[in-house]
Short mmCIF file of C-alpha atoms in Angstrom, two decimals:
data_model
loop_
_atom_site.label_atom_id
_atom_site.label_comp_id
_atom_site.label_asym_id
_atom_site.label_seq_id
_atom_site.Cartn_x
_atom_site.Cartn_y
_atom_site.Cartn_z
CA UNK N 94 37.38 -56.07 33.44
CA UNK N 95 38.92 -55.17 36.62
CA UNK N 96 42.07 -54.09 34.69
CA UNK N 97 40.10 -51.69 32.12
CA UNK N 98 38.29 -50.24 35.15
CA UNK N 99 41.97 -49.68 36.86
CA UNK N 100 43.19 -47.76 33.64
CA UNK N 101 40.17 -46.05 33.10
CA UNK N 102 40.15 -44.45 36.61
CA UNK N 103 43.47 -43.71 36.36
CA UNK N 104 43.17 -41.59 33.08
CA UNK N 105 40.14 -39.54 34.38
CA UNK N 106 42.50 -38.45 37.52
CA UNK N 107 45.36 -37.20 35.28
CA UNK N 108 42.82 -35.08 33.75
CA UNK N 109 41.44 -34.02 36.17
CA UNK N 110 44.89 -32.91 37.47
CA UNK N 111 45.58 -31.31 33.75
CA UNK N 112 42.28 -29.54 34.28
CA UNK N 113 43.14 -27.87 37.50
CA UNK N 114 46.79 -26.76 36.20
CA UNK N 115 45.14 -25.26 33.07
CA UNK N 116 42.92 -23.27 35.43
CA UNK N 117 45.31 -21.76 38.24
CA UNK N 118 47.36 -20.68 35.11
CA UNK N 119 44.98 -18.87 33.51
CA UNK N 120 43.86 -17.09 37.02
CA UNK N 121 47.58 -16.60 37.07
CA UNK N 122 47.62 -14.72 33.45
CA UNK N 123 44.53 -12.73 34.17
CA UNK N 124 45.57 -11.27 37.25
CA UNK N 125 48.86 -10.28 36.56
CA UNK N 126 47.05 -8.54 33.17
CA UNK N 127 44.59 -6.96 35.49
CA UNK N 128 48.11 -5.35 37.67
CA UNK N 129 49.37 -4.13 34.63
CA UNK N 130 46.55 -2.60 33.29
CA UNK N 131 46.27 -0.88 36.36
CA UNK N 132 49.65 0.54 36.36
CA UNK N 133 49.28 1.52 33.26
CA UNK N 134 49.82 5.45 32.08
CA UNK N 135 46.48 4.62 29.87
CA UNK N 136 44.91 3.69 32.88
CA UNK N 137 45.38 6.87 34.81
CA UNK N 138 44.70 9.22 31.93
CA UNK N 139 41.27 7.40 31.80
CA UNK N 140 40.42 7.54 35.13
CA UNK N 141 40.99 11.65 35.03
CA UNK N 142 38.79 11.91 31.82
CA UNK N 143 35.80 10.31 33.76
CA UNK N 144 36.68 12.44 36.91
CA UNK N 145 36.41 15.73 34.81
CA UNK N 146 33.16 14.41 33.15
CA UNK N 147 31.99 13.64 36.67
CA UNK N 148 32.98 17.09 37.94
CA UNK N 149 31.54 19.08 34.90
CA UNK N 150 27.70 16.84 34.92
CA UNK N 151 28.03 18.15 39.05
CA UNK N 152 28.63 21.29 37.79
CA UNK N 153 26.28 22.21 35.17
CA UNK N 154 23.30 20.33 37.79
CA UNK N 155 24.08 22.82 40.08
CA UNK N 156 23.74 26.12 37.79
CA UNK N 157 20.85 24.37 36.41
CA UNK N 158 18.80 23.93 39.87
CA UNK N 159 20.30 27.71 40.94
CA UNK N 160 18.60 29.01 37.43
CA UNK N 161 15.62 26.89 37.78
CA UNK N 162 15.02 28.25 41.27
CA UNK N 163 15.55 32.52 39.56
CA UNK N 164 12.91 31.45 37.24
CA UNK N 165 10.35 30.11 39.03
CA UNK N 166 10.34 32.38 41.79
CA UNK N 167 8.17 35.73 41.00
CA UNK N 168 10.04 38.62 42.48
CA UNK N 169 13.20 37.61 40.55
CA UNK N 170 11.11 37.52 37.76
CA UNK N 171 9.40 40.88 38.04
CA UNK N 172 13.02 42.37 38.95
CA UNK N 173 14.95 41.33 35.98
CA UNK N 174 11.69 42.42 33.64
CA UNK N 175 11.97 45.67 35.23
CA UNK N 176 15.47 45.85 34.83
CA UNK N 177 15.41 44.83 31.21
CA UNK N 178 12.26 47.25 30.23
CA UNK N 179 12.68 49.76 32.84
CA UNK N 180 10.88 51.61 35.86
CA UNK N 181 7.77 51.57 34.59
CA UNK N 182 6.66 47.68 34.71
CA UNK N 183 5.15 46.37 38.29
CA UNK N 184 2.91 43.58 39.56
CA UNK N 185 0.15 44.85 38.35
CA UNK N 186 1.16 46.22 35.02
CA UNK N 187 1.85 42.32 34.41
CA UNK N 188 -1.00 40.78 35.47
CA UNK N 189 -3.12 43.47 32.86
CA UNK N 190 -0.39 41.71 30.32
CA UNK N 191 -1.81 37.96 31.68
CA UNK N 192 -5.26 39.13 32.12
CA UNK N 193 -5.68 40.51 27.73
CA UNK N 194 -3.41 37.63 26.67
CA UNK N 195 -6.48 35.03 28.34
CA UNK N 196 -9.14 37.38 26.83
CA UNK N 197 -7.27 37.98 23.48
CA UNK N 198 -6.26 33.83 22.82
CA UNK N 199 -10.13 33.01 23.88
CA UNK N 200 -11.54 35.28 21.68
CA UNK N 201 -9.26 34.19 18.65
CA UNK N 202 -10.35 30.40 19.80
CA UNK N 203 -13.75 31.57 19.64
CA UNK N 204 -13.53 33.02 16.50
CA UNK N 205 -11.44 30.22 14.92
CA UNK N 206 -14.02 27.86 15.95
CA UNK N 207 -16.88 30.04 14.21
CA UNK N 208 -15.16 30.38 10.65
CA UNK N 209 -14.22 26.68 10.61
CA UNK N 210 -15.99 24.59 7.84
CA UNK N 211 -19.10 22.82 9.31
CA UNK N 212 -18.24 18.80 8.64
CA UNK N 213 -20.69 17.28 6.78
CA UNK N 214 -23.79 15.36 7.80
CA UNK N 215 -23.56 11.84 7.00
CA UNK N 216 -26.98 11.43 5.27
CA UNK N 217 -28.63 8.00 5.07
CA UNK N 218 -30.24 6.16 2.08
CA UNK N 219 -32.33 2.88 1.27
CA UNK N 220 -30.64 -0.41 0.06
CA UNK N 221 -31.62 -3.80 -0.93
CA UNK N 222 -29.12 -5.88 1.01
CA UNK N 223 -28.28 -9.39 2.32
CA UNK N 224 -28.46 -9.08 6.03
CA UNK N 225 -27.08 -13.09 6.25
CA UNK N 226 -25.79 -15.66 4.35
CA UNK N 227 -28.95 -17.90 4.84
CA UNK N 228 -29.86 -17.45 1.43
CA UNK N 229 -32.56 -15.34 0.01
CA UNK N 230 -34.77 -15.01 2.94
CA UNK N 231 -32.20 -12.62 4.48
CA UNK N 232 -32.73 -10.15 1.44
CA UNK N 233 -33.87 -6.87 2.76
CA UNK N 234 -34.71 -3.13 2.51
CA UNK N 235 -32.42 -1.04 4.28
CA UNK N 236 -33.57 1.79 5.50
CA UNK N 237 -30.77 3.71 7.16
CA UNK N 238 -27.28 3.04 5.03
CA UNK N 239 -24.88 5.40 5.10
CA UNK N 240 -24.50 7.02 1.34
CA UNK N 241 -20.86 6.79 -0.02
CA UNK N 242 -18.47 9.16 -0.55
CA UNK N 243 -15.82 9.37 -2.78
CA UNK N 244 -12.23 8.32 -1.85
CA UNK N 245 -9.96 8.20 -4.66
CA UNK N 246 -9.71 10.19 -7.62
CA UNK N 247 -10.51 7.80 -9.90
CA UNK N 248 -14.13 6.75 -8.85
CA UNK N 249 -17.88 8.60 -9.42
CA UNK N 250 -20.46 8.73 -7.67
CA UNK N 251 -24.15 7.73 -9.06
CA UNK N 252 -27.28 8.22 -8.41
CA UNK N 253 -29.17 5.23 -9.13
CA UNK N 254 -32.16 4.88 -11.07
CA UNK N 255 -32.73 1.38 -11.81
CA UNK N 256 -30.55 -1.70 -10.87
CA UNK N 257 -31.45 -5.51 -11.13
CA UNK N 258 -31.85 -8.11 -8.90
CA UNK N 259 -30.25 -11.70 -10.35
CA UNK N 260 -29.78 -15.54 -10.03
CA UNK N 261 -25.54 -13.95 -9.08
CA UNK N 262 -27.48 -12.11 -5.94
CA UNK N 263 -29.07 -14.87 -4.52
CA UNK N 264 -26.23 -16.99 -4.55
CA UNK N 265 -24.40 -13.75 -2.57
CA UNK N 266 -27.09 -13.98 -0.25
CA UNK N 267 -25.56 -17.77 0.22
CA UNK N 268 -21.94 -16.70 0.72
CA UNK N 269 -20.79 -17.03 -2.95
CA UNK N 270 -18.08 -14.89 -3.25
CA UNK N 271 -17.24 -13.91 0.03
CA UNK N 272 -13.28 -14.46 -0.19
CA UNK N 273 -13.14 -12.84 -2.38
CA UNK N 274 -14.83 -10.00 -1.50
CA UNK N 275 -12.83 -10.01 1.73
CA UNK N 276 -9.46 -9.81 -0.22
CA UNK N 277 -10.58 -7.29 -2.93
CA UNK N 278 -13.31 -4.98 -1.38
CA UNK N 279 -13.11 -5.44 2.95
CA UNK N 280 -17.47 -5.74 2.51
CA UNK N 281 -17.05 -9.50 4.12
CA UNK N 282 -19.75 -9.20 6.62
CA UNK N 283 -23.05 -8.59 6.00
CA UNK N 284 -25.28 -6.91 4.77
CA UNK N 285 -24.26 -6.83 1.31
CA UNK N 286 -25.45 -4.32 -0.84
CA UNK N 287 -26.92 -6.55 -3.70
CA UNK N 288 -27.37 -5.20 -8.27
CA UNK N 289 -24.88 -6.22 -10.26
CA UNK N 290 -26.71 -3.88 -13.10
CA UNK N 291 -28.00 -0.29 -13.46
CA UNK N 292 -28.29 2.97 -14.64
CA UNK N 293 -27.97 6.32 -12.92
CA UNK N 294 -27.16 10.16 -13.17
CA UNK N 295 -23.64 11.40 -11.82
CA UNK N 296 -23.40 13.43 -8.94
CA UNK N 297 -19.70 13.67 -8.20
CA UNK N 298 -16.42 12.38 -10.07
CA UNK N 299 -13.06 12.33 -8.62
CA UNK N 300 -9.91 14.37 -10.15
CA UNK N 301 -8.67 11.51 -12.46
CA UNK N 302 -12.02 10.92 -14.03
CA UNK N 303 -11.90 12.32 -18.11
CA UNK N 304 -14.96 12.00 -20.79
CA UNK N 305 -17.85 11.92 -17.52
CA UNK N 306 -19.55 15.00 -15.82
CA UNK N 307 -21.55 15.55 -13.29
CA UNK N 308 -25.10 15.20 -14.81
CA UNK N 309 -24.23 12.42 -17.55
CA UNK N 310 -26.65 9.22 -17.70
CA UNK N 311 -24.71 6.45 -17.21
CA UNK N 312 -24.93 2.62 -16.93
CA UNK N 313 -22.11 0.59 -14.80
CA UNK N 314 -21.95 -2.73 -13.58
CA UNK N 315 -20.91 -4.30 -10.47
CA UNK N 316 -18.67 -7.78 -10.07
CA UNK N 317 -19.35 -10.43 -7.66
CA UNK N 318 -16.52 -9.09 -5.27
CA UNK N 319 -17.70 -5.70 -5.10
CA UNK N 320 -20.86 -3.85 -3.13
CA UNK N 321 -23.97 -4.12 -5.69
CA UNK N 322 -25.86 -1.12 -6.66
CA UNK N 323 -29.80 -1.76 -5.38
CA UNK N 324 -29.08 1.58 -3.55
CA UNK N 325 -30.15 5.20 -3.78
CA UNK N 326 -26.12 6.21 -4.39
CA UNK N 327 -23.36 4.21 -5.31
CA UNK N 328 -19.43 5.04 -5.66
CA UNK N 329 -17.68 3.28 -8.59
CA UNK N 330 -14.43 3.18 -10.01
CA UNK N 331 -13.86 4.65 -13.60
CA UNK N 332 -13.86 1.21 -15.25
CA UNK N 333 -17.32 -0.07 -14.19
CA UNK N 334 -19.18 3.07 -15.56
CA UNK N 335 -19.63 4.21 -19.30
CA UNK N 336 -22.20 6.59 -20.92
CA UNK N 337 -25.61 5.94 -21.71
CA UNK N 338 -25.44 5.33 -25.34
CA UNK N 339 -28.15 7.87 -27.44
CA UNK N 340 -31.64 6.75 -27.88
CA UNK N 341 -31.11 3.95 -25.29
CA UNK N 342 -33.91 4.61 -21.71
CA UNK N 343 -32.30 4.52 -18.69
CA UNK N 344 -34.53 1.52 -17.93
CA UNK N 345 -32.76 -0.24 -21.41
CA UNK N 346 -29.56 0.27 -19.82
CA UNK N 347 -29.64 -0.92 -16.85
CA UNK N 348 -31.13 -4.43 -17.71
CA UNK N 349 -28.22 -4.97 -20.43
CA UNK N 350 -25.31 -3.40 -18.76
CA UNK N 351 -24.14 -6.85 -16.87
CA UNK N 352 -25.29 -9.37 -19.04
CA UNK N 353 -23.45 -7.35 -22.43
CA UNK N 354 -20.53 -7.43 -20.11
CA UNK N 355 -20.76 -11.42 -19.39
CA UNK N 356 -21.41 -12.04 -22.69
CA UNK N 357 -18.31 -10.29 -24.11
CA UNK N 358 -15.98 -11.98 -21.15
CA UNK N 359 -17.65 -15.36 -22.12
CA UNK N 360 -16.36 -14.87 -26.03
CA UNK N 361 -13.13 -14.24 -24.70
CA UNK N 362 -12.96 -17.54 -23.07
CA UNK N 363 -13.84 -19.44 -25.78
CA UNK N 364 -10.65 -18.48 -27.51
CA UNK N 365 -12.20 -17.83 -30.58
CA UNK N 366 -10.93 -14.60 -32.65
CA UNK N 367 -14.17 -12.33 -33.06
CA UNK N 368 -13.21 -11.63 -36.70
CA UNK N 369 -13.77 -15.90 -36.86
CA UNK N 370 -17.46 -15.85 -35.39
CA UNK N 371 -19.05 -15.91 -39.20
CA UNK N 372 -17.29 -18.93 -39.85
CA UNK N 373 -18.32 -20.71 -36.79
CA UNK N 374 -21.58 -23.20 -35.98
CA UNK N 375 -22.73 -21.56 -32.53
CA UNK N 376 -25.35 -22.52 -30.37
CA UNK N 377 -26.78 -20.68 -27.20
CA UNK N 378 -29.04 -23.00 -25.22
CA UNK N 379 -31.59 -21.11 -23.25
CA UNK N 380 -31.07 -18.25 -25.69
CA UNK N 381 -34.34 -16.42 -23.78
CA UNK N 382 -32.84 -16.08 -20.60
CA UNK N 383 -30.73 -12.36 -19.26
CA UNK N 384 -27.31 -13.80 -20.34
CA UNK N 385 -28.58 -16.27 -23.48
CA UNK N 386 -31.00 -13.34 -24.84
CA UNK N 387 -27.68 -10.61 -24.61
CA UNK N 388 -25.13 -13.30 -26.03
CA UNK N 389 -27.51 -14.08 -29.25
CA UNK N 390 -27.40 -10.58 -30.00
CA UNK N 391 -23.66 -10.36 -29.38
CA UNK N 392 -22.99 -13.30 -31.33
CA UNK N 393 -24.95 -11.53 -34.34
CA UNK N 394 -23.26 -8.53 -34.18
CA UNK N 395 -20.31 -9.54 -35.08
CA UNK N 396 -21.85 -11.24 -38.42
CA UNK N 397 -22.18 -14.84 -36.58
CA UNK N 398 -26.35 -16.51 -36.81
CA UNK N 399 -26.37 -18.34 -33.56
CA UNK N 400 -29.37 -21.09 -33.17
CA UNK N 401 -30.38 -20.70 -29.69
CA UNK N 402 -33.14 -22.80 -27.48
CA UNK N 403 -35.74 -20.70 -26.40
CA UNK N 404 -39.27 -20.50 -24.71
CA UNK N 405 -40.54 -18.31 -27.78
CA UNK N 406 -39.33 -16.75 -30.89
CA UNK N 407 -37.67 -13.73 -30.43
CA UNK N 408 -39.90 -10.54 -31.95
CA UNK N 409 -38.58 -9.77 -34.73
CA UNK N 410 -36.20 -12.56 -35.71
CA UNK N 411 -35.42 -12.50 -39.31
CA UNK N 412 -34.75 -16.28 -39.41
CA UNK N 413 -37.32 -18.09 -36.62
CA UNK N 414 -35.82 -22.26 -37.99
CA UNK N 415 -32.53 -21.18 -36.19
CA UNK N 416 -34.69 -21.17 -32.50
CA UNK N 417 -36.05 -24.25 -30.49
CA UNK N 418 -38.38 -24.41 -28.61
CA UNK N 419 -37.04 -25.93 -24.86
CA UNK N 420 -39.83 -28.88 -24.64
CA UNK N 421 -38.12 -29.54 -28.24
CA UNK N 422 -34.89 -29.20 -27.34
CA UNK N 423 -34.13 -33.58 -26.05
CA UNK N 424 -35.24 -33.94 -30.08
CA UNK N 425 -31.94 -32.28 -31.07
CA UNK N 426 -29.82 -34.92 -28.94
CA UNK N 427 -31.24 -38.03 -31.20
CA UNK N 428 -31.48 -36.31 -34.50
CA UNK N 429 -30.23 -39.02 -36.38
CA UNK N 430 -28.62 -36.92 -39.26
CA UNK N 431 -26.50 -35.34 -36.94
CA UNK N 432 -27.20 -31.82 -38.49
CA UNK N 433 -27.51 -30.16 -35.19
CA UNK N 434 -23.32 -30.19 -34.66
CA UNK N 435 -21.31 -27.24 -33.48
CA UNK N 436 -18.78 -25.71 -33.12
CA UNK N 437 -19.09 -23.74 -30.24
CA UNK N 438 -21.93 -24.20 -27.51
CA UNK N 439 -22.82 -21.52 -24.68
CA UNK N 440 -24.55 -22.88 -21.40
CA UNK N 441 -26.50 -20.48 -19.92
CA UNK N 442 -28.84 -22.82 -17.55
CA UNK N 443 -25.93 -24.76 -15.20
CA UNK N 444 -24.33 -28.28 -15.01
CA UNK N 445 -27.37 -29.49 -15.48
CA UNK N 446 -27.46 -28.87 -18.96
CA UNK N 447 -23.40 -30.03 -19.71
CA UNK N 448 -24.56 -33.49 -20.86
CA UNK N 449 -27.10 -32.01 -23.69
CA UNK N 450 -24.83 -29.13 -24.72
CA UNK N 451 -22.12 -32.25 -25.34
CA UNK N 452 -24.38 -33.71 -27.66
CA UNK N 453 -24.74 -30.73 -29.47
CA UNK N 454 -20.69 -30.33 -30.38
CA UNK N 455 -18.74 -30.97 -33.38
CA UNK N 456 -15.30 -33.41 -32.78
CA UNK N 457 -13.40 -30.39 -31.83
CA UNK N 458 -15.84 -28.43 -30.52
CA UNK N 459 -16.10 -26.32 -27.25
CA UNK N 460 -18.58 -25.74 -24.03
CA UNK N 461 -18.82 -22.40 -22.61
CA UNK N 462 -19.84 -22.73 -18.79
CA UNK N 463 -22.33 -18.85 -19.09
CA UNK N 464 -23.41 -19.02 -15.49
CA UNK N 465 -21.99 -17.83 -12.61
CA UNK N 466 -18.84 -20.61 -12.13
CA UNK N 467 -17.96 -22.34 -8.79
CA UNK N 468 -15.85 -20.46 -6.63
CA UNK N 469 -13.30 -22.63 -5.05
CA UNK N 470 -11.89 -19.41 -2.95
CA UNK N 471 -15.23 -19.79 -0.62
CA UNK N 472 -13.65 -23.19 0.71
CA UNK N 473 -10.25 -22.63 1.26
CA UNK N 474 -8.91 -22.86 4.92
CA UNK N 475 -7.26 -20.60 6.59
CA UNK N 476 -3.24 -21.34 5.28
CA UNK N 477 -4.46 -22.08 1.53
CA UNK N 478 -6.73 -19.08 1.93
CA UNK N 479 -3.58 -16.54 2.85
CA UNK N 480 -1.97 -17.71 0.30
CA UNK N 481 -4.77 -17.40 -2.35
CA UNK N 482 -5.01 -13.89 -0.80
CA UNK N 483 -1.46 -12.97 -1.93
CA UNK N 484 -1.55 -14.14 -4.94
CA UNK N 485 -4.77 -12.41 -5.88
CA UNK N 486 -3.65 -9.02 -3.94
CA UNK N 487 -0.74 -9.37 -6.69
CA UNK N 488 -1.65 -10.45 -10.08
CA UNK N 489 -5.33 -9.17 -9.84
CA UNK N 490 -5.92 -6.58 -12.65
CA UNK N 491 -9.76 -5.48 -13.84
CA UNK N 492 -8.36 -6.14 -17.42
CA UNK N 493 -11.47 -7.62 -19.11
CA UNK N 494 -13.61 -6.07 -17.48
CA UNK N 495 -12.91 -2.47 -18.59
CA UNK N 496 -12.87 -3.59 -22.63
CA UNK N 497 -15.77 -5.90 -21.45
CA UNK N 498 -17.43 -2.49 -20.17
CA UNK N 499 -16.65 -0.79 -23.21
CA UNK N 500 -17.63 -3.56 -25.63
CA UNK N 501 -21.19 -3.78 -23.65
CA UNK N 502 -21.89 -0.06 -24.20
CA UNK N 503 -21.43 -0.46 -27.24
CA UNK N 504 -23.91 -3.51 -28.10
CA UNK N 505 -26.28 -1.78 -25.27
CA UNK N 506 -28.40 -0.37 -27.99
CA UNK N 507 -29.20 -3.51 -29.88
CA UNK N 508 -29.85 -5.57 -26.81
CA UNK N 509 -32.93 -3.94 -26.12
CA UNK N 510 -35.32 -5.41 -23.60
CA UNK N 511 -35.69 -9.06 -22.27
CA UNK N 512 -38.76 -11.00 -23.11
CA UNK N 513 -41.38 -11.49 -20.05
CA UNK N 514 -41.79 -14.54 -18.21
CA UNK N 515 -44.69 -16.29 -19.28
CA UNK N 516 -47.12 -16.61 -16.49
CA UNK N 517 -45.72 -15.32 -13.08
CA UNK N 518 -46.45 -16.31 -10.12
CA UNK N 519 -49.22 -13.96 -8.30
CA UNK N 520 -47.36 -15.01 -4.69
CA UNK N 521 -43.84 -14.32 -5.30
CA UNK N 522 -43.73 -12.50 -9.46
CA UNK N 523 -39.65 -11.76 -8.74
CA UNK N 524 -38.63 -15.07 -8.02
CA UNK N 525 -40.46 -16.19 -10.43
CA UNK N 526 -38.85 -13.91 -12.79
CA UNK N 527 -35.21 -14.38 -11.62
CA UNK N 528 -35.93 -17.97 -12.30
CA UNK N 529 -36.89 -17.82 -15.15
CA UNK N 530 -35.53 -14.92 -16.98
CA UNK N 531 -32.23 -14.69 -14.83
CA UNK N 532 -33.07 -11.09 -12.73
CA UNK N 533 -35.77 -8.76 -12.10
CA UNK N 534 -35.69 -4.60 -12.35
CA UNK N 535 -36.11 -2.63 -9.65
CA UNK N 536 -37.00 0.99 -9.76
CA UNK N 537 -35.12 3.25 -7.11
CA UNK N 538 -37.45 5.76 -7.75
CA UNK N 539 -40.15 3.80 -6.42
CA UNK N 540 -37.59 2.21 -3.89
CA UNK N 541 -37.02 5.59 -2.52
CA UNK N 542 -40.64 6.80 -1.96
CA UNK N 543 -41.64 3.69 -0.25
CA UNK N 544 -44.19 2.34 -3.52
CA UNK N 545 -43.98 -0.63 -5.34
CA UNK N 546 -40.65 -2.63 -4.69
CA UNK N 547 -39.64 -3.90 -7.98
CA UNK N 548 -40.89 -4.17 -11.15
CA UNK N 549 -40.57 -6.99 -13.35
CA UNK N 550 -39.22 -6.16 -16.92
#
């Protein structure tokens, strides 16, 4: 041990001495570099190059402060205006100059100020709104909103005669949809304007607006992630707002705006070709209800007889055995013959319902979920959340709804109004109604002018 200490020790001094060699040599090489560079005729010719700069900086300071100290000091002034003008030119002639100059540039200020366009007033209007996300208590009217303004050329501005109040509000008044509404619209915080469905005139429509005038009835819809329209004015974009189809009320086309819409996107989904729909077995369970009543009438006109549970015939129904009654409705899950099978099956009530709508399908047949769907954005965290956000930012395109929009216009007039609920409740009618029949109209008219809130269609 004593030995591999001794060699050890013995190597760590030669380099140590190495060391020290290697660095008296290179303060050698670095100093004798240093001389040379000094001697050197590049040297000199650098050091006269930054003496000249030096010099000429000094120089050009010095005429700078002598010219600084002409200008600023009046009699030089005076003199070399004289000079330049002539004889005539003084003191006082100058100050006359200074004195109109002042009067002329505050008199031009004046008058600039006077012929400028007056901004305009920013005029208020009422709203239904959720002031919280506490759930419907916080639904309220508004009184002092500010009313929109057009910002891009391809929006319009409405004014709003009827809108509806639905089961999709009252879950906004919960939160539903606020992620997205954060990512797609900026109207996070409350209050949210609430209407996913109305009709209007138009007051204003931006430059890239074609086939809509001021003046035009129109109907328009709203989607969760947007401001609603239970306001005196609303601004839209292009693709939420079509005409009021002839020999349809206002009143007509506001209650079937969104649920024509829905119905058309919920088609889609199934996957089903609409040229296929006469072929197919469909059935629409609560077929009474704002979506079930507008997808029954979709369904038929496009040639396909959809049965439908219901809590009473339709008016008018050519063929009344294709409707059952809901109390009858647990009879269709036993029916031993198994003649109530099909192909396709639209829930409009909720999850509720999945079990008895499964009953109802064919081997190879399909449930449509026709209610507003769980939104999984309203419970992402803060990393998942940014990312969502991206990804929606990018690949987000109002695709179906525009031909959903168009499609609903068109199937507007044969919609016609949604049956009454059956026996209201004299405390609380609306709720009532949005329970039962899936939303409630309210007249803006009547909004406006402080009268009856709402009116139950």
């Amino acid at each position: 041990m004593d030995e591999v200490t001794f060699h050890l020790m013995q190597r760590i001094e030669t380099f140590q001495i190495w060391l020290a060699e290697i660095t008296q040599r290179s303060l050698e090489l670095v100093e004798n570099t240093a001389q040379e560079v000094l001697a050197s005729e590049q040297y000199r010719i650098i050091q006269e190059g930054f003496k000249e700069i030096v010099t000429c900086l000094s120089e050009s300071w010095t005429e700078a402060v002598d010219l600084l100290t002409r200008v600023s000091y009046p009699k030089l002034i005076i003199a070399s205006i004289s000079s330049f003008v002539g004889n005539d030119i003084n003191r006082g002639t100058l100050t006359a100059c200074c004195f109109g100059f002042t009067v002329g540039s505050g008199l031009g200020l004046a008058l600039g100020f006077c012929l400028q366009a007056p901004s305009k007033p920013i005029y208020m209007m009422r709203a239904i709104a959720a002031t919280n996300f506490t759930g419907p208590d916080g639904i309220a009217v508004l009184e002092d909103v500010p009313i929109p303004t057009i910002k891009s050329p391809d929006q319009i501005l409405v004014e709003v005669r009827f809108a509806t109040l639905c089961q999709t509000d009252l879950r906004i008044s919960s939160g539903y949809s606020k992620t997205m509404r954060s990512i797609l619209d900026h109207s996070t915080e409350p209050p949210v304007i609430l209407g996913r469905s109305g009709s209007g005139t138009v007051v204003e429509v931006g430059g890239a607006v074609e086939g809509i005038d001021p003046g035009d009835k129109v109907i328009f819809w709203c989607p969760v992630w947007r401001k609603g329209c239970l306001s005196q004015y609303v601004c839209l974009s292009s693709w939420q707002v079509v005409s009021l189809p002839k020999g349809v009320s206002l009143e007509d086309g506001a209650w079937s705006a969104y649920p024509s819409v829905l119905s058309w996107r919920y088609i889609q989904e199934s996957g089903i070709n609409t040229r296929e729909l006469h072929s197919k077995r469909v059935f629409v369970h609560c077929g009474s209800n704002w979506v079930g009543d507008a997808l029954r009438r979709t369904l038929t006109t496009h040639g396909c007889e959809a049965s439908a549970t219901t809590s009473q015939t339709p008016v008018g129904s050519d063929n009344p055995g294709q409707f059952f009654h809901l109390s009858t409705a647990p009879l269709l899950m036993t029916d031993p013959l198994h003649r109530h099978r099909y192909d396709l099956v639209f829930n409009t009530e909720g999850e509720a319902a999945e079990e008895f709508c499964r009953c109802l399908l064919c081997p190879k047949g399909k449930i449509i979920g026709s209610y507003p769907p769980y939104l999984y954005s309203d419970t992402f965290g803060s990393f998942i959340g940014f990312a969502f956000s991206l990804w929606l930012r990018m690949t987000h395109r109002p695709t179906w709804e525009l031909s959903g929009m168009r499609e609903g216009s068109r199937l507007v007039r044969s919609l016609g109004r949604a049956p009454q609920p059956q026996s209201p409740h004299a405390l609380d009618p609306s709720m009532v109604a949005i329970s039962s029949l899936g939303a409630v109209l309210v007249s803006m008219d009547e909004l406006s002018s402080g009268k009856k809130k709402n009116t139950i269609k």
